[in-house]
Short mmCIF file of C-alpha atoms in Angstrom, two decimals:
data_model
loop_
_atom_site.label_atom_id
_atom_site.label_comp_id
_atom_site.label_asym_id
_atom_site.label_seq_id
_atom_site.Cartn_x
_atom_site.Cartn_y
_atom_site.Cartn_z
CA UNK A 85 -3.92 -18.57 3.48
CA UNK A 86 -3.74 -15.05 5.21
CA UNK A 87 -0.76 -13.67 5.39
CA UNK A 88 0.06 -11.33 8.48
CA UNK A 89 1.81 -8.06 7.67
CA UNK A 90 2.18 -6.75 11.24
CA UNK A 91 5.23 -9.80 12.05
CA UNK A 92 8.13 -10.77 10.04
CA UNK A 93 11.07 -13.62 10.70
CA UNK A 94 14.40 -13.69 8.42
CA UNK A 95 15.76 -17.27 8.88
CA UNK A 96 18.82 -16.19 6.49
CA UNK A 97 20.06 -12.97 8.17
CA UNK A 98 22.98 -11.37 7.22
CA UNK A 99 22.37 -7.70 8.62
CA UNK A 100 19.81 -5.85 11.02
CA UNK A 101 17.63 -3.11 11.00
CA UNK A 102 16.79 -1.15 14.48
CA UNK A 103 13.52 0.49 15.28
CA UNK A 104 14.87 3.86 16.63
CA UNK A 105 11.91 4.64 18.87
CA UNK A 106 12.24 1.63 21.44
CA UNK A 107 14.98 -0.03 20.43
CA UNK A 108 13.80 -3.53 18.54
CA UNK A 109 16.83 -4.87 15.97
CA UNK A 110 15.08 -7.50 13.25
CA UNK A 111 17.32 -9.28 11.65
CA UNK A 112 16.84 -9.23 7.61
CA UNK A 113 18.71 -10.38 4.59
CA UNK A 114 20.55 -7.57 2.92
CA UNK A 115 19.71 -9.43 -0.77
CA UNK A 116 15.93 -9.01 0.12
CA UNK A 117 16.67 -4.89 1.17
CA UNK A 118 18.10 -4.00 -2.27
CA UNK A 119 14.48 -4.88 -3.29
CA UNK A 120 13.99 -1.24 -2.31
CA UNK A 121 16.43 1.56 -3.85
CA UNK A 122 16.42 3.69 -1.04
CA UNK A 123 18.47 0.62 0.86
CA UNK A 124 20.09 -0.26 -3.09
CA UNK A 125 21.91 3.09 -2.88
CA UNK A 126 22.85 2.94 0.90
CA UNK A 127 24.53 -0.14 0.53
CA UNK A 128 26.23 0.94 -2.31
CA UNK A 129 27.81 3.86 -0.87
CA UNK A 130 28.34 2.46 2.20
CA UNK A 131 30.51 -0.53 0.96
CA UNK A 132 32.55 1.93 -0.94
CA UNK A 133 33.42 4.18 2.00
CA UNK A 134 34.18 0.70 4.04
CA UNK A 135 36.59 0.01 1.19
CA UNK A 136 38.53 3.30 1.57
CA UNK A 137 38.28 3.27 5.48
CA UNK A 138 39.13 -0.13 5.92
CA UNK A 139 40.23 -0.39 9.21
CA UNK A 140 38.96 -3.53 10.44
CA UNK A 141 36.30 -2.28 13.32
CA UNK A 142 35.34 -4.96 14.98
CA UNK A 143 32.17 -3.84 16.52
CA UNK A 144 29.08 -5.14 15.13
CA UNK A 145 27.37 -1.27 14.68
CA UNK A 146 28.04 -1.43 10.74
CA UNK A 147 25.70 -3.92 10.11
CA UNK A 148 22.64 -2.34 11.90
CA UNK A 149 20.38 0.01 9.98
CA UNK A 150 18.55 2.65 12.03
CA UNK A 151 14.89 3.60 11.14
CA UNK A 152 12.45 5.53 12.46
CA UNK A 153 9.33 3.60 11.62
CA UNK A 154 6.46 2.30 13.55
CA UNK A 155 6.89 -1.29 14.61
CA UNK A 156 3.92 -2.59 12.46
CA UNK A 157 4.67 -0.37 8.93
CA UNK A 158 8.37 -1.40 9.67
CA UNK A 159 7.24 -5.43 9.57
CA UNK A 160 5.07 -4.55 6.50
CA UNK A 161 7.86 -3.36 4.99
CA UNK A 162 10.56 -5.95 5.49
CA UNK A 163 7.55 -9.03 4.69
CA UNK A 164 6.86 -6.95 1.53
CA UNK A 165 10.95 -7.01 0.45
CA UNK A 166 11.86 -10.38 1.84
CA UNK A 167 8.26 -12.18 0.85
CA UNK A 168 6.73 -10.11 -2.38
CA UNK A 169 3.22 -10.81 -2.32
CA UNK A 170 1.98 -13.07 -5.58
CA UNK A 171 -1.11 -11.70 -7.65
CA UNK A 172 -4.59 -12.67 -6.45
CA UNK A 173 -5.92 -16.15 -7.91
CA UNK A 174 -8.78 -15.94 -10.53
CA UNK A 175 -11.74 -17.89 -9.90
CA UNK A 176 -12.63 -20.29 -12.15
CA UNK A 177 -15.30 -18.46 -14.49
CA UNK A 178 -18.05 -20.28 -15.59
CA UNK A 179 -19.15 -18.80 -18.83
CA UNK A 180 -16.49 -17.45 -21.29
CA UNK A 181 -17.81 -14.04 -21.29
CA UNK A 182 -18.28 -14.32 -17.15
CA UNK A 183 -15.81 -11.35 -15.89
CA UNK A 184 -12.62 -11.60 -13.93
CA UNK A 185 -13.28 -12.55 -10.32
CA UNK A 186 -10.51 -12.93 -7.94
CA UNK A 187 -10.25 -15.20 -4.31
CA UNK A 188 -11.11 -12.91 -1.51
CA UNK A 189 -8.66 -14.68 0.90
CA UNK A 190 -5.92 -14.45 -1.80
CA UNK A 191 -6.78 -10.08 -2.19
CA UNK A 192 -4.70 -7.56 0.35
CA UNK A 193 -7.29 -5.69 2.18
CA UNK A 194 -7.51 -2.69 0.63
CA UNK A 195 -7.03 -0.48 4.21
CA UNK A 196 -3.56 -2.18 4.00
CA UNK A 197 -3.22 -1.52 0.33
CA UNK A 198 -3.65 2.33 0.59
CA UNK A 199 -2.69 3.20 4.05
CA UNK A 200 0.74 1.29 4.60
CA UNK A 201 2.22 -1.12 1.56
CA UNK A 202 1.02 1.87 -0.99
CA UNK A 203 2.70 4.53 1.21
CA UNK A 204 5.77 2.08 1.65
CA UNK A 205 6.67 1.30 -1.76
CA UNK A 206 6.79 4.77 -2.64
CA UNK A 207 8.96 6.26 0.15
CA UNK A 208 11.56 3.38 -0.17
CA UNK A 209 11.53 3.38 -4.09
CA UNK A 210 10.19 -0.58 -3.80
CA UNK A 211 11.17 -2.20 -7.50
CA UNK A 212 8.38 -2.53 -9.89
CA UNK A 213 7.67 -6.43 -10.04
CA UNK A 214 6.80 -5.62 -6.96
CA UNK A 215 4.57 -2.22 -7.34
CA UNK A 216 2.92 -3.82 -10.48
CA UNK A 217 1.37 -6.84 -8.10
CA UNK A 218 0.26 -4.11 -5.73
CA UNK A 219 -1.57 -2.59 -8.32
CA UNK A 220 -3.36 -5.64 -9.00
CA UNK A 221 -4.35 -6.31 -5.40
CA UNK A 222 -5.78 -2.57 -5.52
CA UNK A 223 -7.75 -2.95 -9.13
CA UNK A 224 -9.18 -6.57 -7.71
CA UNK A 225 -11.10 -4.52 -5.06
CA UNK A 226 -12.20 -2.40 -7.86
CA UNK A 227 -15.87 -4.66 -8.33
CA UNK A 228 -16.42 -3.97 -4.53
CA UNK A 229 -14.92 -0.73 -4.25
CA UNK A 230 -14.89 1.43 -7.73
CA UNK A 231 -15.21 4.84 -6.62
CA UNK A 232 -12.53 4.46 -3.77
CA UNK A 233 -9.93 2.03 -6.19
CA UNK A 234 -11.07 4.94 -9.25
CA UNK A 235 -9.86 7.72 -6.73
CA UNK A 236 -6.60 6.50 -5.23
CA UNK A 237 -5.33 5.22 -8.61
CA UNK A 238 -5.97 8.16 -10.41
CA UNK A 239 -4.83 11.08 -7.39
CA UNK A 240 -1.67 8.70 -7.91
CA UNK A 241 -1.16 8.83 -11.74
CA UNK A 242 -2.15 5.22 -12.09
CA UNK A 243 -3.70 5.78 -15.16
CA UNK A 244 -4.35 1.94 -16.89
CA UNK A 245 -5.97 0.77 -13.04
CA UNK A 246 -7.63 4.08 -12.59
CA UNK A 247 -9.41 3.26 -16.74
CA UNK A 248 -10.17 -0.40 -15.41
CA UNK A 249 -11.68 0.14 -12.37
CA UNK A 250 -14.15 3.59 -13.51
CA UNK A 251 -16.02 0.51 -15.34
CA UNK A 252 -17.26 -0.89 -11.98
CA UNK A 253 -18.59 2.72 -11.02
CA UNK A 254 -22.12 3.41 -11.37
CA UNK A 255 -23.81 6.51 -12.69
CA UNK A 256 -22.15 9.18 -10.85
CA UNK A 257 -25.76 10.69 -9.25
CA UNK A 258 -26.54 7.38 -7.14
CA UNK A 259 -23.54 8.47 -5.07
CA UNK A 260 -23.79 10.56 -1.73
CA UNK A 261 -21.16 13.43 -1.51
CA UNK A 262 -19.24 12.07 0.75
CA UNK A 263 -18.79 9.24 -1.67
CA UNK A 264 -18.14 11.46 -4.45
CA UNK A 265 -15.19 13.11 -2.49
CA UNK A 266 -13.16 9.77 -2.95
CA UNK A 267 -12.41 11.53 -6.61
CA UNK A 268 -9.26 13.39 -5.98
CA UNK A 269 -9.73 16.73 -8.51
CA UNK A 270 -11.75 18.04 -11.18
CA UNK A 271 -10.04 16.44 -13.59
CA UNK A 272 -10.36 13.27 -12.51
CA UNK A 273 -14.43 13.67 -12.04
CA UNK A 274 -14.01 14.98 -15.71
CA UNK A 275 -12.41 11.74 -16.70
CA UNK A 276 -15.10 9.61 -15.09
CA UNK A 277 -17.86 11.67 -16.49
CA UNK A 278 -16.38 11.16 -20.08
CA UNK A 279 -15.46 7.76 -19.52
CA UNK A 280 -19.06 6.52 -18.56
CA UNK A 281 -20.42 8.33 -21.84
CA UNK A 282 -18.39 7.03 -23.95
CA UNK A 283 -18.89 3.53 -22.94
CA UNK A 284 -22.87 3.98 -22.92
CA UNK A 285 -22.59 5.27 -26.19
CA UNK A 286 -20.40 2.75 -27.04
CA UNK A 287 -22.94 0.45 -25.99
CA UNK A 288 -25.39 1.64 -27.26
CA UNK A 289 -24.33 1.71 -30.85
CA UNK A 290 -23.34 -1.56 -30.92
CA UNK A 291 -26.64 -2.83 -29.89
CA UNK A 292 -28.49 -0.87 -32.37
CA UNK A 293 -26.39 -2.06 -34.87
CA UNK A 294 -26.72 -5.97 -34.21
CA UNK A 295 -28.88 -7.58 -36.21
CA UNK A 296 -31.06 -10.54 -35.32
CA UNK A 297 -30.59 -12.07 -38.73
CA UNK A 298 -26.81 -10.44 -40.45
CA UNK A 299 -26.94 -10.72 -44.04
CA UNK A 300 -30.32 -12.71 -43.91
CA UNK A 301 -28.39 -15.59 -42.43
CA UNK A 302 -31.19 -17.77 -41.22
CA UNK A 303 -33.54 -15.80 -41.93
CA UNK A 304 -37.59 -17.65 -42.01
CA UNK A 305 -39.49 -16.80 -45.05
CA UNK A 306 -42.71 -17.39 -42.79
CA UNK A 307 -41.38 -15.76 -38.84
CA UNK A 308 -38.32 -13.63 -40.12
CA UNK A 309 -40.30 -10.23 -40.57
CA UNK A 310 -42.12 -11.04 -36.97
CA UNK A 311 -39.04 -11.96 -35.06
CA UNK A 312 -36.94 -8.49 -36.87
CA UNK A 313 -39.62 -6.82 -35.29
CA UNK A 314 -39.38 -8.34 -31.79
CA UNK A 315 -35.74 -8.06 -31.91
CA UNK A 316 -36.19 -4.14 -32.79
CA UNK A 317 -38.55 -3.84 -30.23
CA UNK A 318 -36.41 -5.74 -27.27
CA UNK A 319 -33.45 -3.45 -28.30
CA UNK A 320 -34.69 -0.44 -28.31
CA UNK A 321 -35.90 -1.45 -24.81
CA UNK A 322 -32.65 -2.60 -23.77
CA UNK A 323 -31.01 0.19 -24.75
CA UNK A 324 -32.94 3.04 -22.80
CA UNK A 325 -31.68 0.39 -19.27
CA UNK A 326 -27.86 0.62 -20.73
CA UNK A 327 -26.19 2.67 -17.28
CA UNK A 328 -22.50 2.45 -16.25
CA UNK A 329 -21.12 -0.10 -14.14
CA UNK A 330 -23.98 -2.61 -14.90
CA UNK A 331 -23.21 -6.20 -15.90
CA UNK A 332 -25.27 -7.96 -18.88
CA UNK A 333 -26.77 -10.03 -16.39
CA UNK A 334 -28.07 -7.21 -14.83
CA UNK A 335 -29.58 -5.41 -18.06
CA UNK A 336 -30.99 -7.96 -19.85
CA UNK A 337 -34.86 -8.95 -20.53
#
């Protein structure tokens, strides 16, 4: 089911929060706020100074919050504290060595990820259950979207996702420039450049090393010296079409 991030309804309200620049009040749950500690520690001191001032105001301004948001980040906001988003659903996989694939309707657009919720969580201090499913919304786009998921998660020191998703990037010379600007900093190309080599090599090796009959397990007196030398040949072969970002669909004979 799509969810819409540019609306958001409270049913349980128990304080408001007024867009400064025309005026709109939504009315939120304070509970679902303190999902953020930027709100946390405002209520916190707040409550204190009402407990030293206590002078029983009667007017209903303490329980509006004021922020200067636009109308659709500030409903992206208050849908991301009072409804967390769940993980995206795995698809069933239909080979055990099949990789991860998630439901496209149950993935946050990736726009949204990096240009509001992203941007959100950080400048309200958003709690972590909730930062750690946004970084699994971003690395599900990474199959689709490598070099962009690669770029954003490392300019933002999100090391593990940044790791998972240079996997899904392909040999760094079958990108334009413009593409190749999506990596943040030297470094970061660096990274990428190391991390495809290694896993090449990594590759690589292991192939060379597999044998087509370990320990002369099943091994035919009469076909075993032929089919070593098949096996040596196809491997050998394989191995020179070993590039990043391929599956083993997509280099095999």
């Amino acid at each position: 089911m799509t969810v819409s991030w540019t609306t958001f309804q409270c049913n349980n309200s128990d304080f408001r929060v007024r867009l400064i620049p025309d005026g709109t009040e939504y009315p939120v749950s304070r509970l679902a706020l303190q999902r953020s500690e930027v709100f946390r520690d405002m209520f916190a001191c707040c409550d204190t100074a009402n407990q030293e001032t206590s002078s029983g105001s009667e007017g209903g301004e303490e329980d509006v919050l004021e922020l200067h948001e636009k109308s659709g980040d500030l409903a992206a906001l208050l849908r991301l504290l009072h409804d967390p988003p769940a993980p995206p659903s795995e698809l069933p996989r239909t080979g055990k060595f099949d990789p991860i694939a998630h439901d496209p309707a149950t993935i946050i657009p990736l726009p949204l990820l990096l240009s509001v919720l992203f941007v959100l969580a950080d400048k309200y201090a958003v709690e972590e259950a909730i930062g750690s499913v946004l970084r699994q919304h971003l690395l599900a786009h990474a199959p689709t979207h490598a070099l962009e998921v690669y770029g954003f998660a490392s300019w933002h020191g999100m090391d593990w996702e940044a790791s998972a998703a240079s996997q899904y990037v392909l040999p760094l010379a079958s990108y334009r420039f413009e593409e190749v600007k999506l990596i943040p900093n030297v470094a970061a190309y660096h990274k990428l450049v190391r991390l495809q080599d290694f896993r090449v090599k990594a590759l690589r090796d292991l192939l060379l090393g597999e044998e087509i009959f370990p320990h002369s397990y099943g091994e035919c007196s009469s076909q075993g010296r032929k089919t070593m030398d098949s096996w040596d040949r196809q491997r050998k072969a394989l191995m020179g079409r070993i590039e990043c970002g391929e599956s083993s669909s997509e280099t095999s004979l």
